PDB file of C-alpha atoms in Angstrom:
ATOM      1  CA  GLU A 159      12.400   8.816   2.161  1.00 64.00           C
ATOM      2  CA  THR A 160       8.907   9.663   1.719  1.00 69.00           C
ATOM      3  CA  GLY A 161       8.905  11.912   4.628  1.00 88.00           C
ATOM      4  CA  VAL A 162       6.216   9.322   6.601  1.00 94.00           C
ATOM      5  CA  THR A 163       7.720   8.445   9.544  1.00 95.00           C
ATOM      6  CA  GLN A 164       5.896   5.741  11.889  1.00 96.00           C
ATOM      7  CA  SER A 165       6.413   4.899  15.746  1.00 96.00           C
ATOM      8  CA  PRO A 166       7.120   2.167  17.319  1.00 97.00           C
ATOM      9  CA  THR A 167       9.352   0.027  14.637  1.00 95.00           C
ATOM     10  CA  HIS A 168       8.651  -3.155  15.942  1.00 96.00           C
ATOM     11  CA  LEU A 169       6.163  -4.103  19.172  1.00 96.00           C
ATOM     12  CA  ILE A 170       5.516  -7.347  20.462  1.00 98.00           C
ATOM     13  CA  LYS A 171       1.967  -7.845  22.311  1.00 98.00           C
ATOM     14  CA  THR A 172      -0.083 -10.380  24.476  1.00 98.00           C
ATOM     15  CA  ARG A 173      -2.983 -11.513  23.351  1.00 98.00           C
ATOM     16  CA  GLY A 174      -6.187  -9.216  24.317  1.00 97.00           C
ATOM     17  CA  GLN A 175      -3.731  -6.143  24.873  1.00 98.00           C
ATOM     18  CA  GLN A 176      -4.369  -2.993  23.805  1.00 98.00           C
ATOM     19  CA  VAL A 177      -1.880  -1.400  21.378  1.00 98.00           C
ATOM     20  CA  THR A 178      -1.436   2.683  19.772  1.00 98.00           C
ATOM     21  CA  LEU A 179       0.499   2.889  16.733  1.00 98.00           C
ATOM     22  CA  ARG A 180       1.414   6.441  15.669  1.00 98.00           C
ATOM     23  CA  CYS A 181       2.297   8.206  12.274  1.00 97.00           C
ATOM     24  CA  SER A 182       3.642  11.814  11.171  1.00 96.00           C
ATOM     25  CA  SER A 183       2.852  12.696   7.744  1.00 91.00           C
ATOM     26  CA  GLN A 184       4.639  14.361   5.454  1.00 88.00           C
ATOM     27  CA  SER A 185       4.650  18.092   5.362  1.00 85.00           C
ATOM     28  CA  GLY A 186       1.310  19.800   3.385  1.00 85.00           C
ATOM     29  CA  HIS A 187      -0.456  16.464   3.558  1.00 88.00           C
ATOM     30  CA  ASN A 188      -3.675  16.434   5.596  1.00 89.00           C
ATOM     31  CA  THR A 189      -5.281  12.913   4.896  1.00 90.00           C
ATOM     32  CA  VAL A 190      -3.658   9.629   6.599  1.00 93.00           C
ATOM     33  CA  SER A 191      -5.039   6.475   5.802  1.00 93.00           C
ATOM     34  CA  TRP A 192      -3.916   2.961   7.741  1.00 96.00           C
ATOM     35  CA  TYR A 193      -3.194  -0.571   5.981  1.00 96.00           C
ATOM     36  CA  GLN A 194      -2.774  -3.609   7.806  1.00 97.00           C
ATOM     37  CA  GLN A 195      -0.438  -6.233   5.702  1.00 96.00           C
ATOM     38  CA  ALA A 196      -0.503  -9.873   6.490  1.00 95.00           C
ATOM     39  CA  LEU A 197       2.276 -11.763   5.992  1.00 91.00           C
ATOM     40  CA  GLY A 198       2.784 -12.641   2.005  1.00 89.00           C
ATOM     41  CA  GLN A 199       0.024 -10.699   1.091  1.00 92.00           C
ATOM     42  CA  GLY A 200      -0.756  -6.860  -0.201  1.00 93.00           C
ATOM     43  CA  PRO A 201      -2.051  -4.229   2.194  1.00 95.00           C
ATOM     44  CA  GLN A 202      -5.639  -4.109   3.374  1.00 95.00           C
ATOM     45  CA  PHE A 203      -6.990  -1.018   3.946  1.00 93.00           C
ATOM     46  CA  ILE A 204      -8.222  -0.407   7.691  1.00 95.00           C
ATOM     47  CA  PHE A 205      -9.558   3.370   7.277  1.00 93.00           C
ATOM     48  CA  GLN A 206      -8.818   7.137   6.192  1.00 91.00           C
ATOM     49  CA  TYR A 207      -8.841  10.221   8.355  1.00 91.00           C
ATOM     50  CA  TYR A 208      -9.413  13.649   6.306  1.00 88.00           C
ATOM     51  CA  ARG A 209      -9.263  16.878   8.317  1.00 86.00           C
ATOM     52  CA  GLU A 210      -9.185  15.300  11.650  1.00 90.00           C
ATOM     53  CA  GLU A 211     -12.902  13.412  10.921  1.00 90.00           C
ATOM     54  CA  GLU A 212     -12.442   9.520   9.828  1.00 89.00           C
ATOM     55  CA  ASN A 213     -13.422   9.528   5.788  1.00 86.00           C
ATOM     56  CA  GLY A 214     -14.066   5.498   5.107  1.00 86.00           C
ATOM     57  CA  ARG A 215     -13.245   2.810   5.984  1.00 90.00           C
ATOM     58  CA  GLY A 216     -12.841  -1.290   5.168  1.00 90.00           C
ATOM     59  CA  ASN A 217     -13.839  -4.720   6.428  1.00 92.00           C
ATOM     60  CA  PHE A 218     -12.388  -4.104   9.852  1.00 96.00           C
ATOM     61  CA  PRO A 219     -14.306  -4.647  13.574  1.00 97.00           C
ATOM     62  CA  PRO A 220     -14.909  -1.365  15.421  1.00 96.00           C
ATOM     63  CA  ARG A 221     -11.830  -2.390  18.069  1.00 98.00           C
ATOM     64  CA  PHE A 222      -9.885  -1.214  15.635  1.00 98.00           C
ATOM     65  CA  SER A 223      -9.769   2.642  15.439  1.00 97.00           C
ATOM     66  CA  GLY A 224      -8.123   5.989  14.923  1.00 96.00           C
ATOM     67  CA  LEU A 225      -7.774   9.452  15.511  1.00 96.00           C
ATOM     68  CA  GLN A 226      -5.631  12.585  13.748  1.00 95.00           C
ATOM     69  CA  PHE A 227      -4.984  15.476  15.349  1.00 93.00           C
ATOM     70  CA  PRO A 228      -4.620  18.801  13.878  1.00 92.00           C
ATOM     71  CA  ASN A 229      -1.251  18.530  13.261  1.00 89.00           C
ATOM     72  CA  TYR A 230      -2.659  15.934  10.513  1.00 89.00           C
ATOM     73  CA  SER A 231      -0.393  13.092  12.688  1.00 93.00           C
ATOM     74  CA  SER A 232      -2.799  10.175  13.375  1.00 96.00           C
ATOM     75  CA  GLU A 233      -2.817   7.264  16.067  1.00 97.00           C
ATOM     76  CA  LEU A 234      -4.135   3.634  14.858  1.00 98.00           C
ATOM     77  CA  ASN A 235      -5.475   1.982  18.130  1.00 98.00           C
ATOM     78  CA  VAL A 236      -6.537  -1.658  18.733  1.00 98.00           C
ATOM     79  CA  ASN A 237      -8.023  -2.911  21.289  1.00 97.00           C
ATOM     80  CA  ALA A 238      -8.409  -6.789  22.902  1.00 98.00           C
ATOM     81  CA  LEU A 239      -5.695  -8.210  20.266  1.00 98.00           C
ATOM     82  CA  GLU A 240      -5.999 -11.200  18.819  1.00 98.00           C
ATOM     83  CA  LEU A 241      -3.273 -12.708  17.093  1.00 97.00           C
ATOM     84  CA  ASP A 242      -4.309 -12.640  13.406  1.00 97.00           C
ATOM     85  CA  ASP A 243      -3.455  -8.801  14.517  1.00 98.00           C
ATOM     86  CA  SER A 244       0.374  -9.713  13.918  1.00 98.00           C
ATOM     87  CA  ALA A 245       0.853  -7.900  10.579  1.00 97.00           C
ATOM     88  CA  LEU A 246       2.637  -5.013   9.411  1.00 97.00           C
ATOM     89  CA  TYR A 247       1.084  -2.017   9.791  1.00 98.00           C
ATOM     90  CA  LEU A 248       1.601   1.003   7.209  1.00 97.00           C
ATOM     91  CA  CYS A 249       0.480   4.569   7.149  1.00 96.00           C
ATOM     92  CA  ALA A 250       0.681   6.362   3.714  1.00 93.00           C
ATOM     93  CA  SER A 251      -0.749  10.313   3.720  1.00 92.00           C
ATOM     94  CA  SER A 252      -1.804  12.063   0.438  1.00 87.00           C
ATOM     95  CA  ALA A 253      -2.696  16.191  -0.178  1.00 83.00           C
ATOM     96  CA  GLY A 254      -6.322  15.200  -0.628  1.00 74.00           C
ATOM     97  CA  LEU A 255      -9.082  12.774  -0.703  1.00 68.00           C
ATOM     98  CA  ALA A 256      -8.641  11.139  -3.728  1.00 65.00           C
ATOM     99  CA  THR A 257      -6.595   8.164  -4.529  1.00 58.00           C
ATOM    100  CA  ASP A 258      -3.849   9.687  -6.572  1.00 73.00           C
ATOM    101  CA  THR A 259      -0.337   9.442  -5.020  1.00 82.00           C
ATOM    102  CA  GLN A 260      -0.150   8.297  -1.553  1.00 87.00           C
ATOM    103  CA  TYR A 261       3.514   8.219   0.678  1.00 90.00           C
ATOM    104  CA  PHE A 262       3.999   5.428   2.489  1.00 93.00           C
ATOM    105  CA  GLY A 263       6.174   5.352   5.826  1.00 95.00           C
ATOM    106  CA  PRO A 264       8.884   2.084   6.467  1.00 94.00           C
ATOM    107  CA  GLY A 265       5.654   0.671   8.605  1.00 96.00           C
ATOM    108  CA  THR A 266       5.211  -0.830  12.643  1.00 97.00           C
ATOM    109  CA  ARG A 267       5.764  -4.642  12.573  1.00 96.00           C
ATOM    110  CA  LEU A 268       3.340  -5.612  15.358  1.00 98.00           C
ATOM    111  CA  THR A 269       3.901  -9.167  17.078  1.00 97.00           C
ATOM    112  CA  VAL A 270       0.907 -11.003  18.626  1.00 98.00           C
ATOM    113  CA  LEU A 271       2.109 -13.754  20.810  1.00 96.00           C
TER     114      LEU A 271
ATOM    115  CA  SER B 125     -11.006  -8.456  -0.569  1.00 45.00           C
ATOM    116  CA  GLN B 126      -8.026  -8.644  -3.106  1.00 50.00           C
ATOM    117  CA  GLN B 127      -8.983  -6.017  -6.173  1.00 61.00           C
ATOM    118  CA  GLY B 128      -5.892  -6.792  -8.266  1.00 67.00           C
ATOM    119  CA  GLU B 129      -4.365  -9.923  -8.891  1.00 80.00           C
ATOM    120  CA  GLU B 130      -0.488  -9.827 -10.160  1.00 82.00           C
ATOM    121  CA  ASP B 131       1.118 -12.100 -12.177  1.00 84.00           C
ATOM    122  CA  PRO B 132       3.347 -14.306 -11.565  1.00 90.00           C
ATOM    123  CA  GLN B 133       3.375 -14.503  -8.126  1.00 91.00           C
ATOM    124  CA  ALA B 134       7.694 -14.873  -8.276  1.00 94.00           C
ATOM    125  CA  LEU B 135       9.896 -14.055 -10.543  1.00 95.00           C
ATOM    126  CA  SER B 136      13.926 -14.784 -10.946  1.00 96.00           C
ATOM    127  CA  ILE B 137      16.056 -13.191 -13.392  1.00 96.00           C
ATOM    128  CA  GLN B 138      19.607 -12.465 -14.884  1.00 97.00           C
ATOM    129  CA  GLU B 139      20.595  -8.750 -14.179  1.00 97.00           C
ATOM    130  CA  GLY B 140      20.607  -6.629 -17.008  1.00 97.00           C
ATOM    131  CA  GLU B 141      17.234  -9.126 -18.622  1.00 97.00           C
ATOM    132  CA  ASN B 142      14.103  -7.660 -18.854  1.00 97.00           C
ATOM    133  CA  ALA B 143      10.972  -8.180 -15.994  1.00 97.00           C
ATOM    134  CA  THR B 144       7.359  -8.313 -17.069  1.00 97.00           C
ATOM    135  CA  MET B 145       5.139  -8.076 -14.575  1.00 96.00           C
ATOM    136  CA  ASN B 146       1.074  -8.210 -15.115  1.00 95.00           C
ATOM    137  CA  CYS B 147      -2.018  -7.511 -12.589  1.00 94.00           C
ATOM    138  CA  SER B 148      -5.611  -7.939 -13.403  1.00 94.00           C
ATOM    139  CA  TYR B 149      -8.422  -5.824 -11.234  1.00 92.00           C
ATOM    140  CA  LYS B 150     -11.747  -6.765 -11.334  1.00 89.00           C
ATOM    141  CA  THR B 151     -14.391  -3.105 -11.391  1.00 85.00           C
ATOM    142  CA  SER B 152     -14.193  -0.141 -12.565  1.00 84.00           C
ATOM    143  CA  ILE B 153     -11.193   2.476 -11.565  1.00 84.00           C
ATOM    144  CA  ASN B 154     -10.151   6.022 -11.636  1.00 84.00           C
ATOM    145  CA  ASN B 155      -6.291   4.958 -11.854  1.00 87.00           C
ATOM    146  CA  LEU B 156      -3.745   2.265 -11.248  1.00 91.00           C
ATOM    147  CA  GLN B 157      -0.482   2.716  -9.401  1.00 92.00           C
ATOM    148  CA  TRP B 158       2.293   0.253  -8.983  1.00 95.00           C
ATOM    149  CA  TYR B 159       4.441   0.329  -5.839  1.00 95.00           C
ATOM    150  CA  ARG B 160       7.780  -1.322  -4.699  1.00 96.00           C
ATOM    151  CA  GLN B 161       8.147  -3.403  -1.244  1.00 96.00           C
ATOM    152  CA  ASN B 162      11.613  -4.109  -0.129  1.00 92.00           C
ATOM    153  CA  SER B 163      12.015  -7.196   2.862  1.00 83.00           C
ATOM    154  CA  GLY B 164       8.372  -6.224   4.274  1.00 71.00           C
ATOM    155  CA  ARG B 165       9.288  -2.535   4.454  1.00 82.00           C
ATOM    156  CA  GLY B 166       7.137   0.753   3.476  1.00 86.00           C
ATOM    157  CA  LEU B 167       5.815   0.753   0.240  1.00 92.00           C
ATOM    158  CA  VAL B 168       7.564   3.141  -2.551  1.00 93.00           C
ATOM    159  CA  HIS B 169       5.364   4.743  -5.159  1.00 92.00           C
ATOM    160  CA  LEU B 170       6.704   4.240  -8.805  1.00 95.00           C
ATOM    161  CA  ILE B 171       4.211   5.070 -10.886  1.00 94.00           C
ATOM    162  CA  LEU B 172       0.543   6.081 -11.855  1.00 92.00           C
ATOM    163  CA  ILE B 173      -1.570   5.360 -14.785  1.00 93.00           C
ATOM    164  CA  ARG B 174      -5.475   6.928 -15.051  1.00 91.00           C
ATOM    165  CA  SER B 175      -8.117   5.398 -16.453  1.00 90.00           C
ATOM    166  CA  ASN B 176      -7.616   7.198 -20.058  1.00 93.00           C
ATOM    167  CA  GLU B 177      -4.127   6.578 -20.539  1.00 96.00           C
ATOM    168  CA  ARG B 178      -2.948   3.626 -22.136  1.00 97.00           C
ATOM    169  CA  GLU B 179       1.015   3.876 -21.785  1.00 98.00           C
ATOM    170  CA  LYS B 180       2.770   5.376 -19.513  1.00 97.00           C
ATOM    171  CA  HIS B 181       7.167   5.540 -18.580  1.00 96.00           C
ATOM    172  CA  SER B 182       9.147   6.629 -16.470  1.00 95.00           C
ATOM    173  CA  GLY B 183      12.969   5.337 -16.533  1.00 96.00           C
ATOM    174  CA  ARG B 184      12.985   2.439 -16.574  1.00 97.00           C
ATOM    175  CA  LEU B 185       9.889   1.958 -15.997  1.00 97.00           C
ATOM    176  CA  ARG B 186       6.788   1.110 -18.762  1.00 98.00           C
ATOM    177  CA  VAL B 187       3.580   0.949 -17.840  1.00 98.00           C
ATOM    178  CA  THR B 188       0.393  -0.379 -19.897  1.00 98.00           C
ATOM    179  CA  LEU B 189      -2.813  -0.461 -19.041  1.00 97.00           C
ATOM    180  CA  ASP B 190      -6.131  -2.094 -20.917  1.00 96.00           C
ATOM    181  CA  THR B 191      -9.154  -1.217 -19.315  1.00 94.00           C
ATOM    182  CA  SER B 192     -11.057  -3.352 -21.610  1.00 94.00           C
ATOM    183  CA  LYS B 193      -9.238  -6.384 -20.413  1.00 95.00           C
ATOM    184  CA  LYS B 194      -8.971  -4.858 -16.792  1.00 94.00           C
ATOM    185  CA  SER B 195      -5.637  -5.539 -16.976  1.00 95.00           C
ATOM    186  CA  SER B 196      -2.058  -3.757 -17.084  1.00 96.00           C
ATOM    187  CA  SER B 197       1.415  -4.532 -16.867  1.00 97.00           C
ATOM    188  CA  LEU B 198       4.873  -3.153 -15.484  1.00 97.00           C
ATOM    189  CA  LEU B 199       8.021  -3.594 -17.699  1.00 98.00           C
ATOM    190  CA  ILE B 200      11.665  -2.841 -15.938  1.00 98.00           C
ATOM    191  CA  THR B 201      14.081  -3.081 -18.572  1.00 97.00           C
ATOM    192  CA  ALA B 202      17.628  -3.490 -17.732  1.00 97.00           C
ATOM    193  CA  SER B 203      17.088  -5.038 -14.933  1.00 97.00           C
ATOM    194  CA  ARG B 204      19.505  -4.916 -11.872  1.00 97.00           C
ATOM    195  CA  ALA B 205      19.649  -6.134  -8.374  1.00 96.00           C
ATOM    196  CA  ALA B 206      18.871  -3.265  -6.393  1.00 95.00           C
ATOM    197  CA  ASP B 207      15.733  -4.167  -8.435  1.00 97.00           C
ATOM    198  CA  THR B 208      14.831  -7.630  -6.189  1.00 97.00           C
ATOM    199  CA  ALA B 209      11.715  -6.548  -4.487  1.00 97.00           C
ATOM    200  CA  SER B 210       8.207  -6.946  -3.974  1.00 96.00           C
ATOM    201  CA  TYR B 211       5.948  -5.059  -6.562  1.00 96.00           C
ATOM    202  CA  PHE B 212       2.117  -4.377  -5.577  1.00 95.00           C
ATOM    203  CA  CYS B 213      -0.249  -3.414  -7.962  1.00 94.00           C
ATOM    204  CA  ALA B 214      -3.170  -0.802  -6.520  1.00 92.00           C
ATOM    205  CA  THR B 215      -6.370   0.615  -7.739  1.00 89.00           C
ATOM    206  CA  GLY B 216      -8.400   3.469  -7.210  1.00 80.00           C
ATOM    207  CA  SER B 217     -12.072   2.489  -7.826  1.00 67.00           C
ATOM    208  CA  GLY B 218     -14.839   5.096  -8.948  1.00 52.00           C
ATOM    209  CA  GLY B 219     -17.323   4.903  -5.431  1.00 53.00           C
ATOM    210  CA  SER B 220     -13.942   4.483  -3.324  1.00 49.00           C
ATOM    211  CA  ASN B 221     -12.265   7.281  -4.202  1.00 55.00           C
ATOM    212  CA  TYR B 222     -10.962   7.410  -0.140  1.00 68.00           C
ATOM    213  CA  LYS B 223      -8.745   3.819  -0.528  1.00 79.00           C
ATOM    214  CA  LEU B 224      -6.278   1.846  -2.667  1.00 86.00           C
ATOM    215  CA  THR B 225      -6.944  -2.128  -3.196  1.00 89.00           C
ATOM    216  CA  PHE B 226      -3.876  -3.749  -3.816  1.00 92.00           C
ATOM    217  CA  GLY B 227      -3.093  -7.393  -4.768  1.00 90.00           C
ATOM    218  CA  LYS B 228      -0.854 -10.070  -3.544  1.00 90.00           C
ATOM    219  CA  GLY B 229       1.975  -8.791  -5.349  1.00 93.00           C
ATOM    220  CA  THR B 230       4.717 -10.212  -7.541  1.00 95.00           C
ATOM    221  CA  LEU B 231       8.302 -10.970  -5.594  1.00 95.00           C
ATOM    222  CA  LEU B 232      11.117 -10.243  -8.518  1.00 97.00           C
ATOM    223  CA  THR B 233      14.153 -11.439  -7.990  1.00 96.00           C
ATOM    224  CA  VAL B 234      17.796 -10.160 -10.193  1.00 97.00           C
ATOM    225  CA  ASN B 235      20.354 -12.132  -9.802  1.00 96.00           C
ATOM    226  CA  PRO B 236      23.638 -10.607 -10.337  1.00 92.00           C
TER     227      PRO B 236
END
């Protein structure tokens, strides 16, 4: 167990809807990264938040947005859902900005119908 | 885009045998990490090797890094059925300190 929690575990939405996924980071960690993992693929970096500011972003459209709160928990919001957004969404927390060990949560499985 | 590419895509061995997985990457890196994933759930960090290191051990795991060939290998010795999982390499690159770039993974099956 890494101490990183995510909710919900599973989620089913229809195309065009909006979704919010949540992540609580490990105690003492101020950095949260979000990844999308399609079936049979490796995780793809979406963005990272450090002390409530977006620190970097991968190749994802603006309808993917996020927040980090003062307690360092985080949300991933996806608007106008598309079928290809169906994936496992993983958050990872770390103690700083460097790419040293990131601790992953169990993920949220999103299905878009 | 994928930075690392694991090889083979799938590997099936008997319990007690050794398993070797390879990873190749394209750009210069700060470090390379190996993760394990069971049944499409969260990733578990196994080991990190920095760009100035050549070999690292952790329990039954041995990782090597060859920066001249831009490749790494993960060896699991005396495998167990519980080692059945997908294994991913991930690189942290010099200009992008904030993200890990993953390969597609190797699916390891250890038969009892």
